[in-house]
Backbone as a ProteinNet text record, in pm:
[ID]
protein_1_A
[PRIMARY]
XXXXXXXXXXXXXXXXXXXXXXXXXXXXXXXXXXXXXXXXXXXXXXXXXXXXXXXXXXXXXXXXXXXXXXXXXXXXXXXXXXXXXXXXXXXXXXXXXXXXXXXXXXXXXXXXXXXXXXXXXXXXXXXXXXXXXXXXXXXXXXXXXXXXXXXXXXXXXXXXXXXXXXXXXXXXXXXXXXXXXXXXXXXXX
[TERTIARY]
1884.8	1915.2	1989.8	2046.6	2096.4	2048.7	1927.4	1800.6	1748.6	1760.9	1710.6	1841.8	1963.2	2092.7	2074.5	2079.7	2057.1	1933.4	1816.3	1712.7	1748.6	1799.1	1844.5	1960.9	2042.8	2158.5	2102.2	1977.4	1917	1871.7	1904.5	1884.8	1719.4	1672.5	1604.7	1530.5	1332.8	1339.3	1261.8	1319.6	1242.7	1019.5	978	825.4	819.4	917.6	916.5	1059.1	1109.5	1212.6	1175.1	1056	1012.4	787.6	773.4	607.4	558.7	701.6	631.2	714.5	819	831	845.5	887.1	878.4	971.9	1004.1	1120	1045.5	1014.2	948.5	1027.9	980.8	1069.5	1023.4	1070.3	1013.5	1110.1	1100	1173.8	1180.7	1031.7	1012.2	1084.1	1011.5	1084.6	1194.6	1096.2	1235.3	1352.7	1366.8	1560.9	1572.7	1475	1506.3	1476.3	1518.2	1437.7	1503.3	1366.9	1392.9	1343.4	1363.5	1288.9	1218.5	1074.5	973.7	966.4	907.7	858.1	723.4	643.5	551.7	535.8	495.5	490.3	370	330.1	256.5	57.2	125.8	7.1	-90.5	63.9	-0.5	-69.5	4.4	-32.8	-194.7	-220.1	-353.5	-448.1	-430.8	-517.2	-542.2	-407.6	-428	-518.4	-514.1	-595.9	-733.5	-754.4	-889	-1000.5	-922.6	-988.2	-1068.3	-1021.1	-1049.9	-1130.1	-1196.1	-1248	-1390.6	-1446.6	-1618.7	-1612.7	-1533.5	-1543.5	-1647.5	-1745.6	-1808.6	-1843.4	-1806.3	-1805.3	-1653.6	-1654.1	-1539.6	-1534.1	-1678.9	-1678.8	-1626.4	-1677.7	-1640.6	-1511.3	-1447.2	-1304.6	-1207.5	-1244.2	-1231.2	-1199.6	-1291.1	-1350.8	-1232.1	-1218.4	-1112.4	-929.9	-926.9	-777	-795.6	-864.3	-820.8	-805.2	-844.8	-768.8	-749.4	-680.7	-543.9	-407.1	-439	-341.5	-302.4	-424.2	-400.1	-307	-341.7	-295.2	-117.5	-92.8	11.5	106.4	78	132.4	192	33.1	25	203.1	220.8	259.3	404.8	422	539.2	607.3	469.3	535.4	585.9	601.5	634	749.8	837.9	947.4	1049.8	972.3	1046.7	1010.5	1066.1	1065.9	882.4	841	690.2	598.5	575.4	500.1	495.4	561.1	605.8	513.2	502.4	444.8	293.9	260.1	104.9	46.5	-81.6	-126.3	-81.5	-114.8	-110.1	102.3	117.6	283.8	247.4	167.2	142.3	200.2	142	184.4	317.7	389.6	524.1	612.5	691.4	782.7	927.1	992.1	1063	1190.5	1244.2	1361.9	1346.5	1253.1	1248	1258.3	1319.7	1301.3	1126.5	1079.4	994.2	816.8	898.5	799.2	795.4	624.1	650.3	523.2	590.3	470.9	431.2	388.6	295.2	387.7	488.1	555.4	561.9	650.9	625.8	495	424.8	324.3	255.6	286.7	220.3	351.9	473.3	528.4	517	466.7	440.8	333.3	240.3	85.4	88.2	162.6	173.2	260	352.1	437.4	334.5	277.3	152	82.3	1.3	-60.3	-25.3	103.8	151.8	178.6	214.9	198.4	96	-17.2	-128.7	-208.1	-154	-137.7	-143.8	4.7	57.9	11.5	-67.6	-68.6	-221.7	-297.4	-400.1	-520.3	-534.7	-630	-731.3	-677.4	-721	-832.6	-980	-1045.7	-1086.5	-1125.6	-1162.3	-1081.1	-958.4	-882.9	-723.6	-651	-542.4	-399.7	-320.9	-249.4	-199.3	-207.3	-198.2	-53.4	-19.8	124.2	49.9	167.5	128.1	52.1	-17.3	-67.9	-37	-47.8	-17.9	-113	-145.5	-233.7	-119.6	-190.1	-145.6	-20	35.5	213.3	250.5	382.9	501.2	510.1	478.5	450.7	329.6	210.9	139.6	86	183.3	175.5	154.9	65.3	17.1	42	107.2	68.3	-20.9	-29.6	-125.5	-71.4	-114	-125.8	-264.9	-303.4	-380.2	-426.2	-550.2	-598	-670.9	-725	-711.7	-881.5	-1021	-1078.3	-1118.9	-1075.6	-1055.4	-1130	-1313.7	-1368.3	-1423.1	-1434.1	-1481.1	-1374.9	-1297.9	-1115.6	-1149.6	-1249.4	-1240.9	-1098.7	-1059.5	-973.6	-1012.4	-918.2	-949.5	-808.3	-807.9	-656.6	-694.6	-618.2	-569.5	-461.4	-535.2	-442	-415.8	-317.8	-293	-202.5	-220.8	-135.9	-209.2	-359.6	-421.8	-433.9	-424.7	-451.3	-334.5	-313.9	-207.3	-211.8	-66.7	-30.8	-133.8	-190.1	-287.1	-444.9	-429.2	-595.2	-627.1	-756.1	-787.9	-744.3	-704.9	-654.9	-799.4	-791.4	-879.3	-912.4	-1008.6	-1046.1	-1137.5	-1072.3	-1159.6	-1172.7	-1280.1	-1253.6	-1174.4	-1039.4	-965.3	-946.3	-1143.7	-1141.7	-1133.2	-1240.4	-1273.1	-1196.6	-1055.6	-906.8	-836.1	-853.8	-774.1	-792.6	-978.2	-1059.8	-1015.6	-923.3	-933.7	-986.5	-1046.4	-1122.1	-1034.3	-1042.5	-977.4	-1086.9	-1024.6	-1185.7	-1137.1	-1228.7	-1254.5	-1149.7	-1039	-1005.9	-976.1	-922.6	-991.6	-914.9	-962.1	-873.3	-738.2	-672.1	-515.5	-436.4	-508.8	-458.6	-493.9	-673.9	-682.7	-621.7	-569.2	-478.9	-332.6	-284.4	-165.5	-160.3	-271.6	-290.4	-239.3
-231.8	-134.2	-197.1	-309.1	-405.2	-430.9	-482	-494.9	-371	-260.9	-129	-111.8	-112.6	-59.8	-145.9	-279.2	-370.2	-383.2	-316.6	-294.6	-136.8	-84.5	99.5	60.5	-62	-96.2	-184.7	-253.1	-319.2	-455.6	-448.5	-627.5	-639.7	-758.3	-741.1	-646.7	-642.1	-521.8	-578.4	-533.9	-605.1	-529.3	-568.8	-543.7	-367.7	-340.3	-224.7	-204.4	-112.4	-117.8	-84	-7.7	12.4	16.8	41.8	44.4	157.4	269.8	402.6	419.2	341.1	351.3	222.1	243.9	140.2	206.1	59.8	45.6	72.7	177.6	178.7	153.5	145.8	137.7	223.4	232.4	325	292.4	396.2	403.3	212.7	156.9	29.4	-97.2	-186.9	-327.3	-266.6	-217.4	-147.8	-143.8	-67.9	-57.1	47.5	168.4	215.6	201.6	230.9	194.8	349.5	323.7	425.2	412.1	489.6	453.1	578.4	542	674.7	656.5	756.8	728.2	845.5	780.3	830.1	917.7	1025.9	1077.7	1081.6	1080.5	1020.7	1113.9	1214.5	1333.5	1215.4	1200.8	1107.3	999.6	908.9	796.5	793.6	903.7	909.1	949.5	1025.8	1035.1	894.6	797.8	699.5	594.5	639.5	500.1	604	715	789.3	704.1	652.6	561.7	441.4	370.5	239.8	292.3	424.9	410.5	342.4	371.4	370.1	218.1	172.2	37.5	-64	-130	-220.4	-341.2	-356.5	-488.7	-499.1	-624.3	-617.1	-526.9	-525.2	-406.9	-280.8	-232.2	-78.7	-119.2	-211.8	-164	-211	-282.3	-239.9	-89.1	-46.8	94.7	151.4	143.8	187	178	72.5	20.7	93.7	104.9	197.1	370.5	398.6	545.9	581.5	465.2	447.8	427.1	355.5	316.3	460.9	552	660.2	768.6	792.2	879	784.9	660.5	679.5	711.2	635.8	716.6	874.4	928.9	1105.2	1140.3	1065.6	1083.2	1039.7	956.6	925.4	998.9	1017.1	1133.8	1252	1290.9	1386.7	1403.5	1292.7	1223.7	1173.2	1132.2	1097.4	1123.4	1062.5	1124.4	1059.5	994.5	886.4	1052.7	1086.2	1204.9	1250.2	1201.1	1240.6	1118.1	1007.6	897.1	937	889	913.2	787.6	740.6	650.9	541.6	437.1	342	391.3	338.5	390.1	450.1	504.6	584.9	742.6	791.5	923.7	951.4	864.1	862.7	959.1	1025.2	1119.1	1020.2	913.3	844	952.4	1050.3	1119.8	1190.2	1147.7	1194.2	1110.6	1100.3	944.8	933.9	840.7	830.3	743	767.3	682.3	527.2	445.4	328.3	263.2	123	20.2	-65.9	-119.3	-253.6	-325.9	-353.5	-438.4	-328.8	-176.8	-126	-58.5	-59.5	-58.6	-158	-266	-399.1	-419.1	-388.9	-401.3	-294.1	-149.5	-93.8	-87	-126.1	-156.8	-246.4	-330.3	-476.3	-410.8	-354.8	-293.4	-220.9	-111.4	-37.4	-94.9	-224.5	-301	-384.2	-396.6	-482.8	-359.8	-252.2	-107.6	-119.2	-145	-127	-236.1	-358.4	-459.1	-488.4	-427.8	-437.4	-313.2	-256.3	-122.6	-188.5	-288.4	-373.6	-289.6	-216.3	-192.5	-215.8	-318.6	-443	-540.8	-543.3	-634.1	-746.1	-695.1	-820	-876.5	-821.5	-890.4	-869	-984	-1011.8	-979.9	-948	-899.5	-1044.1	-1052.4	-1176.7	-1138.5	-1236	-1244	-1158.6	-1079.5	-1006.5	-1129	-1056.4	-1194.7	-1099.3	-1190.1	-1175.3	-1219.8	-1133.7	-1200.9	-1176.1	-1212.4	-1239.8	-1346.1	-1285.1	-1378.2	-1261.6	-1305.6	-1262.4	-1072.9	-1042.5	-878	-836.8	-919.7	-862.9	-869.2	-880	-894.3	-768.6	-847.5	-702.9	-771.5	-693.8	-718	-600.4	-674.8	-621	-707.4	-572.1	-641.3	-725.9	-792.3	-881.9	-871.6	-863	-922.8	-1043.8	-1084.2	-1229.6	-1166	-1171.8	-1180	-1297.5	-1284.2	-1358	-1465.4	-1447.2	-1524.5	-1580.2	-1523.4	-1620.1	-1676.1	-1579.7	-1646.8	-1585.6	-1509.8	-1484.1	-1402.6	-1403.7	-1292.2	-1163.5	-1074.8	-962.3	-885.2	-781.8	-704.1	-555	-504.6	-372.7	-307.6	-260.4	-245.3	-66.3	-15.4	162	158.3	76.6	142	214.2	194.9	248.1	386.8	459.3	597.8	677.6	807.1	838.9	814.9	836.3	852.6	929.9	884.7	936.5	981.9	892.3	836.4	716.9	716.9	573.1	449.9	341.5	201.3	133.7	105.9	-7.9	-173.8	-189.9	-264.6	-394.7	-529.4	-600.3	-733.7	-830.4	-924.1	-989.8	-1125.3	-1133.7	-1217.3	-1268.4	-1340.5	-1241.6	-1160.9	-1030.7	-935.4	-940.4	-878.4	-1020.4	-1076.8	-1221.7	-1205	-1221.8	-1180.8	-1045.1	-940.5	-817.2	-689.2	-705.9	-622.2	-488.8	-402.9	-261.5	-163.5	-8.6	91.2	172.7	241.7	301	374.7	430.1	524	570	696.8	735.9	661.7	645.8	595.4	622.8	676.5	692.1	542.1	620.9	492.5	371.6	341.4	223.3	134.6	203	181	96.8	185.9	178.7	8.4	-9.6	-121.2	-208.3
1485.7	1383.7	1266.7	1278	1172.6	1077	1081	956.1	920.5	979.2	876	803.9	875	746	654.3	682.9	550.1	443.4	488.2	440.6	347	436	303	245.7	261.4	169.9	71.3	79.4	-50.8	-27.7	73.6	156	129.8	200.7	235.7	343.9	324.8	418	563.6	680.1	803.8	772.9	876.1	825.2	884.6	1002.4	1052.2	1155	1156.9	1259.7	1361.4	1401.5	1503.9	1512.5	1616.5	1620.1	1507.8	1504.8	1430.3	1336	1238.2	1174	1030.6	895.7	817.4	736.2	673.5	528.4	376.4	319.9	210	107.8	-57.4	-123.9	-257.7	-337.1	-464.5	-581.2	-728.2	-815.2	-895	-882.2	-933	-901	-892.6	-792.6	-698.3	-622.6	-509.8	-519.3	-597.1	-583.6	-524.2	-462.3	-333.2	-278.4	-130.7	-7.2	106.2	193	287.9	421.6	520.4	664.5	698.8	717.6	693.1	828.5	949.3	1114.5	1050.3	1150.8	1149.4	1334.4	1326.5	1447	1510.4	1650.2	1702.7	1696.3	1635.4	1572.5	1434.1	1352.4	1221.8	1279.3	1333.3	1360.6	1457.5	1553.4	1575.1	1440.6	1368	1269.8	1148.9	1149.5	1095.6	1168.5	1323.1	1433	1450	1349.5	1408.6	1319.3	1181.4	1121.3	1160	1217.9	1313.8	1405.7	1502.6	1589.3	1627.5	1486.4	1461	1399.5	1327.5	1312.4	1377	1343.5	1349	1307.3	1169	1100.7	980.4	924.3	854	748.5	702.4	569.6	600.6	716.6	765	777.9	851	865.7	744.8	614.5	488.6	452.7	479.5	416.4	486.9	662.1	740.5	708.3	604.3	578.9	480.6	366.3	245.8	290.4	358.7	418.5	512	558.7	665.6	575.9	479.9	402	311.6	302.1	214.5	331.8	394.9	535.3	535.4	515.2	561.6	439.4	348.9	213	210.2	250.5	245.5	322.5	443.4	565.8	494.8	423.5	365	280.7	191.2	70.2	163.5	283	303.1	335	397.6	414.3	287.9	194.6	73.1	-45.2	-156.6	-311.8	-358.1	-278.3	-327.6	-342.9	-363.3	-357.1	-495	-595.7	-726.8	-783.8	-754.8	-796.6	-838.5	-932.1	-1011.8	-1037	-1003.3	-1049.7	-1158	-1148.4	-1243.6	-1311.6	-1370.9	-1436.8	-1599.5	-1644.4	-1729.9	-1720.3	-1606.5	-1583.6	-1475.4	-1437.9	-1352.9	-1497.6	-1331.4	-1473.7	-1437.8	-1535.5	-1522.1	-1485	-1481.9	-1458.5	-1348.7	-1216.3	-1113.2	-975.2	-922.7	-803.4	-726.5	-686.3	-608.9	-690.7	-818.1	-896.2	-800.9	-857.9	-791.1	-916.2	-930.2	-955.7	-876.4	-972.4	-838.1	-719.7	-737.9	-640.7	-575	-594.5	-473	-377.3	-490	-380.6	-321.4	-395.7	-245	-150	-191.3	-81.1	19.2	-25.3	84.3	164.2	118.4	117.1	252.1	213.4	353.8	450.8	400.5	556.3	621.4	577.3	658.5	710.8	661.2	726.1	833.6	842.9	909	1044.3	993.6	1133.9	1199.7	1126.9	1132.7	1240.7	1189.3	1272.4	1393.1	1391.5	1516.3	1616.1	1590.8	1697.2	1726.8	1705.8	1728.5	1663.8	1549.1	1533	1412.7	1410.9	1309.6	1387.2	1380.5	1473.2	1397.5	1283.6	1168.6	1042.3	1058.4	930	960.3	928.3	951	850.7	833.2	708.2	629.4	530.8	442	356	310.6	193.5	78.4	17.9	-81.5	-214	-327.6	-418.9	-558.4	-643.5	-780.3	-861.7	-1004.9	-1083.9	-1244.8	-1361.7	-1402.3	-1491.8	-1587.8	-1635.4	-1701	-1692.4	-1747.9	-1764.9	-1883.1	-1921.7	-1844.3	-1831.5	-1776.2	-1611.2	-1539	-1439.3	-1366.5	-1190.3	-1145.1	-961.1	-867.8	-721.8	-657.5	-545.5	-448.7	-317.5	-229.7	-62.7	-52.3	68.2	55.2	236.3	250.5	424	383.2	510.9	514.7	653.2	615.4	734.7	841.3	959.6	1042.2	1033	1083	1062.1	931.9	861.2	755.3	661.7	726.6	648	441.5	441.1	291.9	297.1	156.3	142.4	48.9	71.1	40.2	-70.6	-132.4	-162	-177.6	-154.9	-90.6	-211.3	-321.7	-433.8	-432.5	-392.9	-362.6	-512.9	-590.4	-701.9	-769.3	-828	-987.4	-959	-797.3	-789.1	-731.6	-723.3	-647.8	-513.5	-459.2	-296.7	-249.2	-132.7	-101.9	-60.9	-200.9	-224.7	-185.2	-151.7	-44.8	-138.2	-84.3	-174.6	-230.9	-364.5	-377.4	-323.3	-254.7	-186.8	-303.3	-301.4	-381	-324.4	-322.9	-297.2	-386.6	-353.1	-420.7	-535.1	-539.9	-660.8	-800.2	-715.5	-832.4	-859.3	-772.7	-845.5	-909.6	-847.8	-992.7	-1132.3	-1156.3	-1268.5	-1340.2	-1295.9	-1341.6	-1302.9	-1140.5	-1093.7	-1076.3	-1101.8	-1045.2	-1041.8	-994.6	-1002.9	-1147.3	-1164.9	-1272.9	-1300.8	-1397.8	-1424	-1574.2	-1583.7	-1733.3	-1846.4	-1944.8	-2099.4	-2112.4	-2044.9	-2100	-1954.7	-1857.2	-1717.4	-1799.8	-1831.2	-1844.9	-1952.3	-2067	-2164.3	-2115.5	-2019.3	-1973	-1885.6	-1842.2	-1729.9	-1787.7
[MASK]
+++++++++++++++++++++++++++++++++++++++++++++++++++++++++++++++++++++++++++++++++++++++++++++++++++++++++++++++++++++++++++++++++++++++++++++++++++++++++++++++++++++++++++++++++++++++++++++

């Protein structure tokens, strides 16, 4: 329990304090942090994802709304529920806003839940990655598939809490890859 007080006092954050719960963070380059549990109702609907799984693509498809479900599951617990896509539409005078760092840092803690509860068959959780310099910088979580060792990123920022994460291979998020969204987001990027 040492590393969660020091993780909600600002420390660094452990990957989970327990199997069912995690250290999130919000309000931009985490300067908050919190300890979300997930209860064992959520957490089957997050592993209902993984059942049908068959190849790495499907369980791609499977991490982007697993990753949305646990979000959902968070916002319900904390201020992230206020958070809007991309940082264009965040209402800065409300807590729970997040940018990119916090969402690859939360992005990888989930995954790393995710992980560990083994229902991961084809891809491994990787170090968060970065593209960009300086002003225009952007993170993302990152998997790593086993066998062919390609990598992958897992970007839950450009949409709200909730919505499945964008999935790219990680040359074609280096390059600029994101999904579509309308002229005021894509402005903002």
């Amino acid at each position: 329990m040492f590393a969660v007080a020091l993780a909600l006092a600002g420390g660094a954050a452990p990957a989970a304090a327990s199997a069912d719960e995690v250290v999130i963070c919000f309000n931009y380059g985490c300067k908050e942090r919190t300890l979300v549990q997930f209860s064992p109702l959520q957490l089957g609907q997050v592993q209902g994802q993984f059942v049908e799984v068959d190849s790495p693509a499907a369980e791609r498809a499977a991490i982007a709304r697993a990753v949305a479900w646990l979000y959902f599951y968070a916002g319900m617990q904390s201020p992230i529920w206020r958070d809007r896509g991309g940082n264009f539409d965040d209402d800065d005078t409300q807590p729970g806003r997040m940018d990119c760092i916090d969402h690859s840092t939360n992005t990888t803690a989930y995954l790393h839940l995710i992980e560990r509860r083994g229902w991961l068959k084809f891809h491994g959780t990787g170090e968060r990655v970065l593209r960009g310099r300086m002003l225009n910088d952007h993170w993302a979580a990152r998997v790593v598939e086993r066998g062919s060792k390609d990598e992958w990123v897992v970007d839950s920022w450009f949409l709200d809490p909730g919505l499945p994460a964008a999935v790219f291979p990680l040359q074609a998020w280096l390059d600029g890859a994101g999904p579509r969204v309308d002229a005021r987001r894509r402005a903002a990027l």
